[in-house]
Short mmCIF file of C-alpha atoms and ligand atoms in Angstrom, two decimals:
data_model
loop_
_atom_site.label_atom_id
_atom_site.label_comp_id
_atom_site.label_asym_id
_atom_site.label_seq_id
_atom_site.Cartn_x
_atom_site.Cartn_y
_atom_site.Cartn_z
CA MET A 1 -8.54 21.26 -5.30
CA PRO A 2 -5.70 19.38 -3.63
CA ASP A 3 -2.68 21.31 -2.36
CA LEU A 4 0.37 20.48 -4.51
CA SER A 5 2.77 22.65 -2.52
CA ILE A 6 5.60 21.06 -0.61
CA ASN A 7 8.11 21.93 2.07
CA PHE A 8 11.05 19.75 1.19
CA ALA A 9 13.46 19.68 4.12
CA GLY A 10 12.73 23.40 4.59
CA ILE A 11 12.66 24.29 0.84
CA GLU A 12 9.27 25.66 -0.14
CA SER A 13 7.92 24.89 -3.60
CA PRO A 14 4.48 25.46 -5.18
CA ASN A 15 4.48 21.92 -6.51
CA PRO A 16 6.74 18.86 -6.27
CA PHE A 17 8.04 19.11 -9.84
CA TRP A 18 11.62 20.33 -10.10
CA LEU A 19 13.96 20.42 -13.04
CA ALA A 20 17.01 18.29 -12.29
CA SER A 21 20.49 19.76 -12.51
CA ALA A 22 21.32 19.42 -16.21
CA PRO A 23 21.16 21.37 -19.48
CA PRO A 24 17.56 22.63 -18.89
CA THR A 25 18.84 24.48 -15.81
CA ASN A 26 21.95 25.89 -17.39
CA SER A 27 20.81 29.52 -17.26
CA GLY A 28 18.50 31.99 -15.61
CA TYR A 29 16.72 32.37 -18.98
CA GLN A 30 15.74 28.69 -19.06
CA ILE A 31 14.76 28.54 -15.40
CA MET A 32 12.56 31.64 -15.58
CA LYS A 33 10.89 30.24 -18.66
CA ALA A 34 10.33 26.92 -16.84
CA PHE A 35 8.86 28.64 -13.75
CA ASP A 36 6.63 30.67 -15.99
CA ALA A 37 5.41 27.40 -17.57
CA GLY A 38 4.58 25.92 -14.12
CA TRP A 39 7.65 24.10 -12.77
CA GLY A 40 7.87 24.43 -8.98
CA GLY A 41 11.63 24.36 -8.63
CA ALA A 42 14.93 23.96 -10.36
CA VAL A 43 18.28 22.53 -9.38
CA TRP A 44 20.81 24.70 -11.15
CA LYS A 45 23.25 23.00 -13.50
CA THR A 46 26.17 22.00 -11.20
CA LEU A 47 28.50 24.83 -10.32
CA GLY A 48 32.08 24.14 -9.44
CA VAL A 49 35.58 23.91 -10.80
CA PRO A 50 36.31 25.25 -14.28
CA VAL A 51 35.66 22.70 -17.07
CA VAL A 52 35.68 22.41 -20.82
CA ASN A 53 33.11 20.26 -22.59
CA VAL A 54 33.54 18.11 -25.70
CA SER A 55 31.54 17.92 -28.92
CA SER A 56 29.55 15.77 -29.48
CA ARG A 57 28.30 14.78 -26.00
CA TYR A 58 24.91 12.98 -26.09
CA GLY A 59 23.86 9.53 -27.31
CA GLY A 60 20.36 8.11 -27.53
CA LEU A 61 18.95 4.59 -27.32
CA ASN A 62 16.04 4.30 -29.73
CA TYR A 63 13.67 1.42 -29.45
CA ARG A 64 11.61 0.70 -32.60
CA ASP A 65 9.63 3.89 -33.26
CA LYS A 66 10.48 5.40 -29.90
CA ARG A 67 13.34 7.88 -29.82
CA MET A 68 15.47 8.26 -26.71
CA VAL A 69 13.97 5.60 -24.44
CA GLY A 70 17.43 5.82 -22.94
CA PHE A 71 19.73 8.81 -23.03
CA ASN A 72 23.48 9.01 -22.44
CA ASN A 73 25.82 11.98 -21.92
CA ILE A 74 29.47 12.68 -21.44
CA GLU A 75 28.90 16.28 -20.42
CA LEU A 76 30.58 17.80 -17.38
CA ILE A 77 29.29 20.39 -14.93
CA SER A 78 28.46 24.02 -15.89
CA ASP A 79 31.10 25.54 -18.18
CA ARG A 80 29.67 29.06 -17.65
CA PRO A 81 31.56 31.49 -15.39
CA LEU A 82 30.51 31.19 -11.76
CA SER A 83 29.87 34.92 -11.53
CA HIS A 84 27.32 34.73 -14.35
CA ASN A 85 25.51 31.87 -12.69
CA LEU A 86 25.46 33.63 -9.29
CA ARG A 87 24.10 36.82 -10.83
CA GLU A 88 21.34 34.87 -12.56
CA ILE A 89 20.42 32.90 -9.44
CA GLU A 90 19.87 36.23 -7.69
CA GLU A 91 17.76 37.52 -10.59
CA VAL A 92 15.58 34.39 -10.72
CA LYS A 93 15.01 34.49 -6.94
CA LYS A 94 13.95 38.09 -7.08
CA ARG A 95 11.45 37.40 -9.88
CA PHE A 96 10.22 34.07 -8.39
CA PRO A 97 10.62 34.35 -4.61
CA HIS A 98 8.28 31.43 -3.86
CA HIS A 99 9.86 28.94 -6.26
CA ALA A 100 12.64 26.59 -5.24
CA VAL A 101 16.07 27.50 -6.62
CA ILE A 102 18.66 24.97 -5.51
CA ALA A 103 22.35 25.32 -6.27
CA SER A 104 24.01 22.10 -7.30
CA LEU A 105 27.65 22.09 -6.31
CA MET A 106 30.82 20.10 -6.97
CA VAL A 107 34.26 21.32 -5.86
CA GLN A 108 37.22 19.67 -4.21
CA SER A 109 38.84 21.20 -1.14
CA ARG A 110 37.19 22.17 2.14
CA GLN A 111 37.92 25.81 1.42
CA GLU A 112 36.36 25.58 -2.02
CA TRP A 113 33.21 24.01 -0.55
CA HIS A 114 32.99 26.77 2.08
CA ASP A 115 33.49 29.52 -0.49
CA ILE A 116 30.95 28.29 -3.03
CA VAL A 117 28.29 27.54 -0.38
CA ARG A 118 28.68 31.08 1.02
CA GLN A 119 28.57 32.64 -2.45
CA CYS A 120 25.33 30.82 -3.33
CA GLN A 121 23.75 31.68 0.02
CA ASP A 122 24.60 35.36 -0.52
CA VAL A 123 22.66 35.47 -3.77
CA GLY A 124 19.60 33.83 -2.25
CA ALA A 125 19.72 30.13 -3.24
CA ASP A 126 17.06 28.21 -1.27
CA GLY A 127 19.25 25.17 -0.73
CA PHE A 128 22.09 23.05 -2.01
CA GLU A 129 22.39 19.77 -3.82
CA LEU A 130 25.81 18.18 -3.55
CA ASN A 131 26.60 16.40 -6.78
CA PHE A 132 28.27 13.15 -5.72
CA GLY A 133 26.90 11.35 -8.72
CA CYS A 134 28.41 12.36 -12.06
CA PRO A 135 29.93 9.10 -13.40
CA HIS A 136 32.18 10.52 -16.15
CA GLY A 137 34.91 13.12 -16.45
CA MET A 138 34.54 14.54 -12.93
CA CYS A 139 35.04 11.19 -11.12
CA GLU A 140 38.47 10.78 -12.78
CA ARG A 141 39.35 14.05 -11.00
CA GLY A 142 38.20 12.67 -7.62
CA MET A 143 34.73 14.30 -7.65
CA GLY A 144 31.16 13.23 -8.57
CA SER A 145 30.59 9.50 -8.34
CA ALA A 146 34.11 9.00 -6.98
CA VAL A 147 32.77 10.62 -3.78
CA GLY A 148 29.36 8.94 -3.99
CA GLN A 149 31.09 5.55 -4.02
CA GLU A 150 33.14 6.27 -0.89
CA PRO A 151 30.77 6.74 2.07
CA LYS A 152 33.54 8.01 4.35
CA VAL A 153 34.70 10.69 1.92
CA LEU A 154 31.08 11.62 1.24
CA GLN A 155 30.41 12.04 4.95
CA THR A 156 33.48 14.24 5.38
CA ILE A 157 32.46 16.55 2.54
CA VAL A 158 28.89 16.80 3.86
CA GLU A 159 30.36 17.76 7.24
CA TRP A 160 32.45 20.50 5.56
CA VAL A 161 29.36 21.88 3.84
CA MET A 162 27.30 21.75 7.06
CA GLU A 163 29.94 23.89 8.77
CA VAL A 164 28.80 26.91 6.73
CA ALA A 165 25.45 26.05 5.18
CA THR A 166 22.50 28.01 6.55
CA LYS A 167 20.16 26.56 3.92
CA PRO A 168 19.02 22.96 3.52
CA VAL A 169 21.55 20.53 2.04
CA ILE A 170 20.50 17.67 -0.25
CA VAL A 171 23.01 14.97 -1.12
CA LYS A 172 22.57 13.61 -4.67
CA LEU A 173 23.54 9.95 -4.84
CA THR A 174 25.13 7.89 -7.56
CA PRO A 175 23.45 4.64 -8.62
CA ASN A 176 26.87 3.26 -9.61
CA ILE A 177 27.16 1.37 -6.34
CA SER A 178 25.96 -1.99 -5.08
CA ASP A 179 24.08 -0.73 -2.02
CA ILE A 180 22.60 2.75 -2.32
CA THR A 181 21.72 2.87 1.37
CA GLU A 182 25.42 3.05 2.36
CA PRO A 183 26.08 6.52 0.88
CA ALA A 184 22.59 7.56 2.03
CA LEU A 185 23.46 6.63 5.62
CA ALA A 186 26.80 8.46 5.25
CA ALA A 187 24.86 11.56 4.13
CA ARG A 188 22.73 11.31 7.21
CA ARG A 189 25.74 10.85 9.49
CA GLY A 190 27.32 13.94 7.89
CA GLY A 191 24.25 15.97 8.84
CA ALA A 192 22.54 16.33 5.42
CA ASP A 193 18.91 17.46 5.39
CA ALA A 194 17.79 15.32 2.46
CA ILE A 195 18.91 13.01 -0.33
CA SER A 196 18.15 12.94 -4.03
CA LEU A 197 18.55 10.01 -6.39
CA ILE A 198 19.48 8.87 -8.92
CA ASN A 199 22.20 10.52 -10.93
CA THR A 200 23.12 8.84 -14.21
CA ILE A 201 24.21 5.20 -14.61
CA GLN A 202 27.63 4.59 -16.08
CA SER A 203 27.05 3.20 -19.54
CA ILE A 204 27.90 2.78 -23.19
CA VAL A 205 24.71 3.46 -25.11
CA GLY A 206 25.79 1.91 -28.38
CA VAL A 207 28.69 1.30 -30.75
CA ASP A 208 29.07 2.69 -34.30
CA LEU A 209 29.40 -0.44 -36.40
CA ASP A 210 31.29 1.31 -39.20
CA HIS A 211 33.70 3.38 -37.17
CA PHE A 212 34.10 0.97 -34.26
CA ALA A 213 33.62 3.61 -31.58
CA PRO A 214 31.12 4.11 -28.81
CA TYR A 215 28.47 6.82 -28.99
CA PRO A 216 28.68 9.76 -28.57
CA ILE A 217 31.73 10.03 -30.84
CA VAL A 218 34.36 12.69 -30.33
CA ASP A 219 36.84 12.74 -33.22
CA GLY A 220 36.51 9.01 -33.82
CA LYS A 221 36.70 8.05 -30.15
CA GLY A 222 34.27 7.81 -27.25
CA THR A 223 34.06 7.10 -23.56
CA ASN A 224 31.60 5.70 -21.07
CA GLY A 225 28.85 8.16 -20.19
CA GLY A 226 25.87 8.52 -17.85
CA TYR A 227 22.57 6.84 -18.70
CA CYS A 228 19.15 8.28 -17.89
CA GLY A 229 15.66 8.71 -19.36
CA PRO A 230 12.65 6.38 -19.30
CA ALA A 231 14.84 3.26 -19.34
CA VAL A 232 16.34 4.02 -15.91
CA LYS A 233 13.06 4.53 -14.03
CA PRO A 234 12.90 0.93 -12.67
CA ILE A 235 16.39 1.24 -11.23
CA ALA A 236 15.61 4.61 -9.73
CA LEU A 237 12.33 3.41 -8.19
CA ASN A 238 14.04 0.47 -6.52
CA MET A 239 16.77 2.70 -5.07
CA VAL A 240 14.26 5.29 -3.85
CA LYS A 241 12.34 2.42 -2.15
CA ASN A 242 15.54 1.05 -0.59
CA CYS A 243 16.35 4.45 0.93
CA ALA A 244 12.74 5.15 2.02
CA GLN A 245 12.37 1.78 3.72
CA HIS A 246 15.71 1.90 5.55
CA PRO A 247 14.94 2.46 9.23
CA ASP A 248 18.04 4.60 9.85
CA ILE A 249 18.05 6.92 6.83
CA LYS A 250 14.80 8.84 7.57
CA LEU A 251 15.59 11.81 5.28
CA PRO A 252 13.28 13.47 2.75
CA ILE A 253 13.92 12.03 -0.72
CA SER A 254 13.85 13.84 -4.02
CA GLY A 255 13.14 11.13 -6.66
CA ILE A 256 14.94 11.33 -10.00
CA GLY A 257 15.13 8.98 -12.92
CA GLY A 258 12.94 8.38 -15.97
CA ILE A 259 10.14 10.76 -14.96
CA GLU A 260 8.29 11.82 -18.08
CA ASN A 261 4.68 12.24 -16.96
CA TRP A 262 2.52 12.48 -13.82
CA ARG A 263 2.26 8.72 -13.46
CA ASP A 264 6.05 8.32 -13.27
CA ALA A 265 6.11 11.08 -10.67
CA VAL A 266 3.36 9.45 -8.63
CA GLU A 267 5.27 6.16 -8.65
CA HIS A 268 8.33 7.88 -7.20
CA ILE A 269 6.14 9.58 -4.58
CA LEU A 270 4.31 6.38 -3.62
CA LEU A 271 7.71 4.78 -3.00
CA GLY A 272 8.83 7.56 -0.70
CA ALA A 273 9.88 10.66 -2.70
CA SER A 274 8.43 13.97 -1.63
CA SER A 275 9.72 15.98 -4.54
CA VAL A 276 10.63 14.76 -8.05
CA GLN A 277 13.18 15.95 -10.55
CA VAL A 278 13.10 15.70 -14.34
CA CYS A 279 15.91 16.00 -16.88
CA THR A 280 15.63 13.88 -20.03
CA ALA A 281 11.89 14.47 -20.57
CA ALA A 282 12.40 18.22 -20.39
CA MET A 283 15.28 17.91 -22.86
CA HIS A 284 13.16 15.77 -25.19
CA TYR A 285 9.80 17.55 -25.08
CA GLY A 286 10.48 20.96 -23.50
CA PHE A 287 9.10 22.68 -20.43
CA GLY A 288 5.44 22.41 -21.60
CA ILE A 289 5.19 18.87 -20.25
CA ILE A 290 4.62 20.42 -16.82
CA ARG A 291 1.01 21.22 -17.72
CA GLU A 292 0.06 17.57 -18.12
CA MET A 293 2.13 16.67 -15.07
CA THR A 294 0.38 19.03 -12.68
CA SER A 295 -3.11 18.52 -14.02
CA GLY A 296 -2.64 14.73 -14.08
CA LEU A 297 -1.33 14.75 -10.52
CA GLU A 298 -4.20 16.94 -9.34
CA GLN A 299 -6.77 14.73 -11.02
CA TYR A 300 -5.18 11.60 -9.46
CA MET A 301 -5.19 13.16 -6.01
CA VAL A 302 -8.87 14.13 -6.37
CA GLU A 303 -9.77 10.59 -7.43
CA LYS A 304 -7.86 9.07 -4.52
CA GLY A 305 -8.98 11.64 -1.95
CA PHE A 306 -5.45 12.89 -1.22
CA ASN A 307 -5.45 16.50 -0.01
CA THR A 308 -1.70 17.02 0.07
CA ILE A 309 1.36 15.42 -1.48
CA TYR A 310 2.23 14.07 1.97
CA ASP A 311 -0.96 11.95 2.01
CA MET A 312 0.64 9.87 -0.76
CA VAL A 313 4.34 9.89 0.10
CA GLY A 314 5.46 6.26 0.70
CA LYS A 315 1.88 4.91 0.38
CA ALA A 316 3.16 1.88 -1.55
CA LEU A 317 6.00 1.06 0.85
CA PRO A 318 4.02 -1.27 3.14
CA ASN A 319 3.27 -3.40 0.07
CA VAL A 320 6.91 -3.81 -0.97
CA LEU A 321 8.06 -6.90 0.94
CA HIS A 322 10.99 -9.21 0.83
CA TRP A 323 10.41 -12.19 -1.47
CA GLU A 324 10.29 -14.57 1.50
CA ASP A 325 7.23 -12.76 2.84
CA LEU A 326 5.06 -13.19 -0.25
CA ASN A 327 2.00 -15.51 -0.12
CA MET A 328 2.91 -18.69 -1.96
CA LYS A 329 -0.69 -19.90 -1.87
CA TYR A 330 -1.85 -17.07 -4.12
CA LYS A 331 -2.39 -18.33 -7.68
CA VAL A 332 -3.25 -16.58 -10.96
CA THR A 333 -3.93 -18.24 -14.27
CA ALA A 334 -3.93 -16.70 -17.76
CA ASN A 335 -7.31 -16.18 -19.31
CA ILE A 336 -7.63 -15.32 -23.05
CA HIS A 337 -10.71 -13.26 -23.91
CA ALA A 338 -11.52 -14.57 -27.33
CA ASP A 339 -13.67 -11.57 -28.23
CA LYS A 340 -10.64 -9.28 -28.01
CA CYS A 341 -8.04 -11.65 -29.55
CA ILE A 342 -6.65 -10.69 -32.97
CA GLY A 343 -5.02 -14.10 -33.44
CA CYS A 344 -1.44 -12.95 -33.62
CA GLN A 345 -0.32 -15.94 -31.52
CA LEU A 346 2.49 -14.05 -29.86
CA CYS A 347 1.31 -15.42 -26.55
CA TYR A 348 1.61 -18.98 -27.85
CA THR A 349 5.18 -18.49 -29.04
CA ALA A 350 6.21 -16.76 -25.81
CA CYS A 351 4.77 -19.45 -23.56
CA GLU A 352 5.94 -22.31 -25.77
CA ASP A 353 9.56 -21.16 -26.13
CA GLY A 354 10.01 -18.78 -23.20
CA ALA A 355 7.80 -20.08 -20.44
CA HIS A 356 5.87 -23.21 -19.57
CA GLN A 357 4.22 -24.69 -22.69
CA ALA A 358 0.81 -23.83 -21.29
CA ILE A 359 -0.83 -22.48 -24.45
CA ARG A 360 -1.98 -24.60 -27.36
CA LEU A 361 -3.17 -23.94 -30.86
CA ASN A 362 -6.32 -25.63 -31.99
CA ALA A 363 -7.29 -26.45 -35.55
CA GLY A 364 -9.86 -24.11 -37.12
CA THR A 365 -9.16 -21.01 -35.02
CA ARG A 366 -6.33 -18.58 -34.52
CA VAL A 367 -7.37 -17.93 -30.91
CA PRO A 368 -4.99 -19.89 -28.70
CA GLU A 369 -6.15 -21.82 -25.67
CA ILE A 370 -4.68 -21.83 -22.18
CA ILE A 371 -3.88 -25.27 -20.73
CA GLU A 372 -4.85 -24.32 -17.22
CA GLU A 373 -3.15 -27.13 -15.41
CA ASN A 374 0.21 -26.16 -16.98
CA CYS A 375 -0.09 -22.42 -16.40
CA VAL A 376 2.16 -21.27 -13.57
CA GLY A 377 0.74 -17.72 -13.75
CA CYS A 378 4.02 -16.11 -14.78
CA ASN A 379 2.31 -13.21 -16.68
CA LEU A 380 4.50 -13.52 -19.81
CA CYS A 381 1.64 -14.05 -22.28
CA SER A 382 -0.31 -11.09 -20.89
CA LEU A 383 2.83 -8.96 -21.22
CA VAL A 384 3.46 -9.84 -24.86
CA CYS A 385 -0.17 -9.67 -25.93
CA PRO A 386 -0.57 -6.46 -27.99
CA VAL A 387 -4.27 -6.04 -27.13
CA GLU A 388 -5.19 -4.35 -23.89
CA ASP A 389 -7.05 -6.65 -21.46
CA CYS A 390 -7.13 -9.47 -24.00
CA ILE A 391 -5.24 -11.76 -21.61
CA THR A 392 -6.12 -11.20 -17.98
CA MET A 393 -4.45 -12.95 -15.09
CA ASP A 394 -7.31 -14.19 -12.98
CA ARG A 395 -7.07 -15.42 -9.41
CA THR A 396 -7.63 -19.15 -9.17
CA ASP A 397 -6.90 -19.98 -5.55
CA ASP A 398 -9.82 -19.64 -3.13
CA GLY A 399 -8.15 -16.91 -1.12
CA THR A 400 -8.36 -18.82 2.18
CA GLN A 401 -4.71 -19.79 2.51
CA HIS A 402 -1.64 -17.76 3.29
CA LEU A 403 1.80 -19.31 3.50
CA THR A 404 5.13 -17.63 2.97
CA TRP A 405 8.58 -19.06 2.32
CA LYS A 406 9.67 -17.72 5.71
CA GLN A 407 6.79 -19.60 7.37
CA ARG A 408 7.63 -22.77 5.44
CA ALA A 409 11.27 -22.52 6.45
CA ALA A 410 10.25 -21.99 10.11
CA ALA A 411 7.83 -24.97 9.95
CA GLY A 412 10.41 -27.22 8.30
CA THR A 413 8.28 -27.65 5.16
CA ALA A 414 10.75 -25.91 2.76
CA PRO A 415 12.56 -28.22 0.34
CA THR A 416 16.12 -28.92 1.39
CA GLU A 417 17.52 -30.90 -1.57
CA PHE A 418 17.10 -31.08 -5.33
CA GLU A 419 15.07 -34.28 -5.28
CA ASP A 420 12.89 -33.12 -2.44
CA ASP A 421 9.23 -33.78 -3.20
CA LYS A 422 8.31 -30.47 -1.64
CA ALA A 423 10.18 -28.49 -4.34
CA GLY A 424 7.96 -26.35 -6.56
CA GLY A 425 9.05 -27.62 -10.01
CA ARG A 426 8.52 -31.30 -9.09
CA HIS A 427 4.86 -31.19 -9.98
CA HIS A 428 4.98 -28.99 -13.06
CA TRP A 429 4.33 -30.55 -16.41
CA VAL A 430 7.35 -30.39 -18.67
CA PRO A 431 7.40 -32.05 -22.10
CA ALA A 432 10.00 -34.77 -22.65
CA PRO A 433 13.07 -33.48 -24.54
CA SER A 434 12.34 -35.80 -27.48
CA ALA A 435 8.91 -34.21 -27.92
CA ALA A 436 10.69 -31.05 -29.19
CA LEU A 437 11.62 -32.77 -32.46
CA GLY A 438 8.34 -34.61 -33.11
CA LYS A 439 5.97 -33.28 -35.76
CA GLU A 440 3.12 -33.52 -33.34
CA ARG A 441 4.74 -31.49 -30.63
CA HIS A 442 2.13 -28.69 -30.62
CA LYS A 443 -0.74 -31.09 -30.36
CA THR A 444 -1.17 -31.48 -26.64
CA LEU A 445 -4.86 -31.75 -27.36
CA PRO A 446 -7.37 -33.02 -24.88
CA GLY A 447 -7.93 -36.70 -25.30
CA LYS A 448 -4.29 -37.48 -26.21
CA ALA A 449 -1.82 -38.88 -23.79
CA ARG A 450 1.01 -36.41 -23.11
CA VAL A 451 4.59 -37.20 -22.34
CA TYR A 452 5.77 -35.58 -19.14
CA SER A 453 9.55 -35.56 -18.96
CA GLY A 454 9.96 -39.20 -19.04
CA GLU A 455 6.54 -40.54 -17.93
CA THR A 456 3.36 -40.77 -19.96
CA VAL A 457 0.38 -39.29 -18.23
CA ALA A 458 -3.30 -39.99 -18.72
CA PRO A 459 -5.21 -37.82 -21.20
CA THR A 460 -7.10 -34.80 -19.96
CA GLU A 461 -10.82 -34.46 -20.38
CA ALA A 462 -11.96 -32.81 -23.58
C1 LIG B 501 23.15 16.03 -20.45
C2 LIG B 501 22.99 15.81 -18.97
C3 LIG B 501 23.75 16.61 -18.07
C4 LIG B 501 23.63 16.39 -16.72
N1 LIG B 501 24.33 17.21 -15.87
C5 LIG B 501 24.18 17.07 -14.54
C6 LIG B 501 24.83 17.95 -13.68
O1 LIG B 501 25.53 18.90 -14.06
N2 LIG B 501 24.65 17.75 -12.34
C7 LIG B 501 23.89 16.74 -11.84
O2 LIG B 501 23.77 16.59 -10.61
N3 LIG B 501 23.25 15.87 -12.67
C8 LIG B 501 23.38 16.03 -14.01
N4 LIG B 501 22.69 15.21 -14.86
C9 LIG B 501 21.84 14.12 -14.28
C10 LIG B 501 20.38 14.57 -14.10
O3 LIG B 501 20.25 15.62 -13.21
C11 LIG B 501 19.53 13.38 -13.60
O4 LIG B 501 20.01 12.94 -12.34
C12 LIG B 501 19.48 12.20 -14.57
O5 LIG B 501 19.48 12.64 -15.88
C13 LIG B 501 18.31 11.27 -14.30
O6 LIG B 501 17.06 11.92 -14.57
P1 LIG B 501 16.23 11.70 -15.94
O7 LIG B 501 16.01 10.25 -16.12
O8 LIG B 501 14.99 12.52 -15.75
O9 LIG B 501 17.07 12.27 -17.08
C14 LIG B 501 22.77 15.40 -16.22
C15 LIG B 501 22.02 14.63 -17.10
C16 LIG B 501 22.15 14.85 -18.46
C17 LIG B 501 21.31 14.03 -19.42
S1 LIG B 502 -1.19 -12.48 -27.95
FE1 LIG B 502 -3.21 -11.75 -27.41
S2 LIG B 502 -4.09 -11.17 -29.37
FE2 LIG B 502 -2.30 -12.40 -29.88
S3 LIG B 502 -3.14 -14.47 -30.03
FE3 LIG B 502 -2.52 -14.23 -27.94
S4 LIG B 502 -4.34 -13.58 -26.87
FE4 LIG B 502 -4.70 -13.23 -29.03
S1 LIG B 503 0.94 -17.09 -17.59
FE1 LIG B 503 2.92 -17.93 -18.18
S2 LIG B 503 2.63 -20.16 -18.02
FE2 LIG B 503 0.60 -19.24 -18.02
S3 LIG B 503 -0.02 -19.32 -20.14
FE3 LIG B 503 0.89 -17.29 -19.81
S4 LIG B 503 3.04 -17.52 -20.40
FE4 LIG B 503 2.19 -19.58 -20.14
#
């Protein structure tokens, strides 16, 4: 069987799955239960200055029959006494010496940082995660994302922590910033051992249409909160990739954001994470999801021949290029497999109104037809089609040519003005505006002349 254990910047863990700092890691009771269920590590709910929480504090974004595809909270850091948390950290470490117990911290002054780091070290925490990410409540007090958005301040605080830390220090980054690599570089300059990302995204998850207040509602009012859950995974993946690809960051990355199953975790790992953290999914489904996560990951590693997690870390990074380096000669065309088609015609509507008018309806059948010469290979129809593999995007170039925008620009063959004949859209078929109002507009049937924005073009072969 593959080896799932990791050594993350010096923190040992039996597997890469950690609970993120959040309600599931609020107490020793929960963390012991999670370790017993199979989680490899836990980042304790952030410890720091005294706070008081409000009621209510969570909001959910439901999509059709799916509950909580996005999740929003206005909760602060731990409101439990520090002494209770410290006592429980010690107890968990004694019972689970080989699991990762990481203390998440957020305080203000240099002295406070020194004190809390020493206190956590004394009770056996395996490492620290500095919470520079919380985008509500704490940032108004100059902490959380207020630090994560100021690389210089972030670096100074990391330096304070490094003055006394004898255990690895992870800096948790806020996504509420235009370039995530700036605070990541500041963390490195400050001497951090690793970074983790993302914390929650500042958001309003919805508005109560009767009471005119944003969710979650506190006595008729609301405030912006932090967004997480499945909906944020694409943003997290991109930021993990940006940090992993940056030549000067070179720090282990703990990937967080929208991880609900082993596949989500593998995506984070393939883009450079070497541990992953989960919050919303554990809040939604409980600690038991770890069973599917570990067995799914193991199965995937066996199939791919990966012996350790490190065989897969960053494996997708060489395939994530800048747009200008993509092969413009590569072409795919939509292909409808009539035997699978249920005739819903969603693909037709999507292509007709939202893409390139490259699908037609023919009399006597509900199975639409692709007009190959109009298809730009955008994928939209295959994305809206409700039947798996009913529309495939098949390669239609001969695979012999490779030309990128960068190469075109260097060779002087890139278009330089709107009317330039070398521009891509010049040769695409676009119906004339007046065709939109004609009764016959759908009937771009073979054998009929078609109007191409202004010019009439010869009929295609039947
Ligand atoms: C209710 C709630 C409370 C949270 N509290 C903390 C916290 O105290 N410290 C922290 O660093 N992150 C906190 N987070 C952020 C999570 O650790 C995590 O970064 C984020 O939820 C993204 O992961 P997910 O998509 O798996 O939920 C909290 C998230 C939620 C939903
Ligand atoms: S969306 Fe898919 S199933 Fe529906 S008509 Fe198009 S090809 Fe057929
Ligand atoms: S791939 Fe795009 S252009 Fe081609 S048929 Fe589908 S929606 Fe239309």
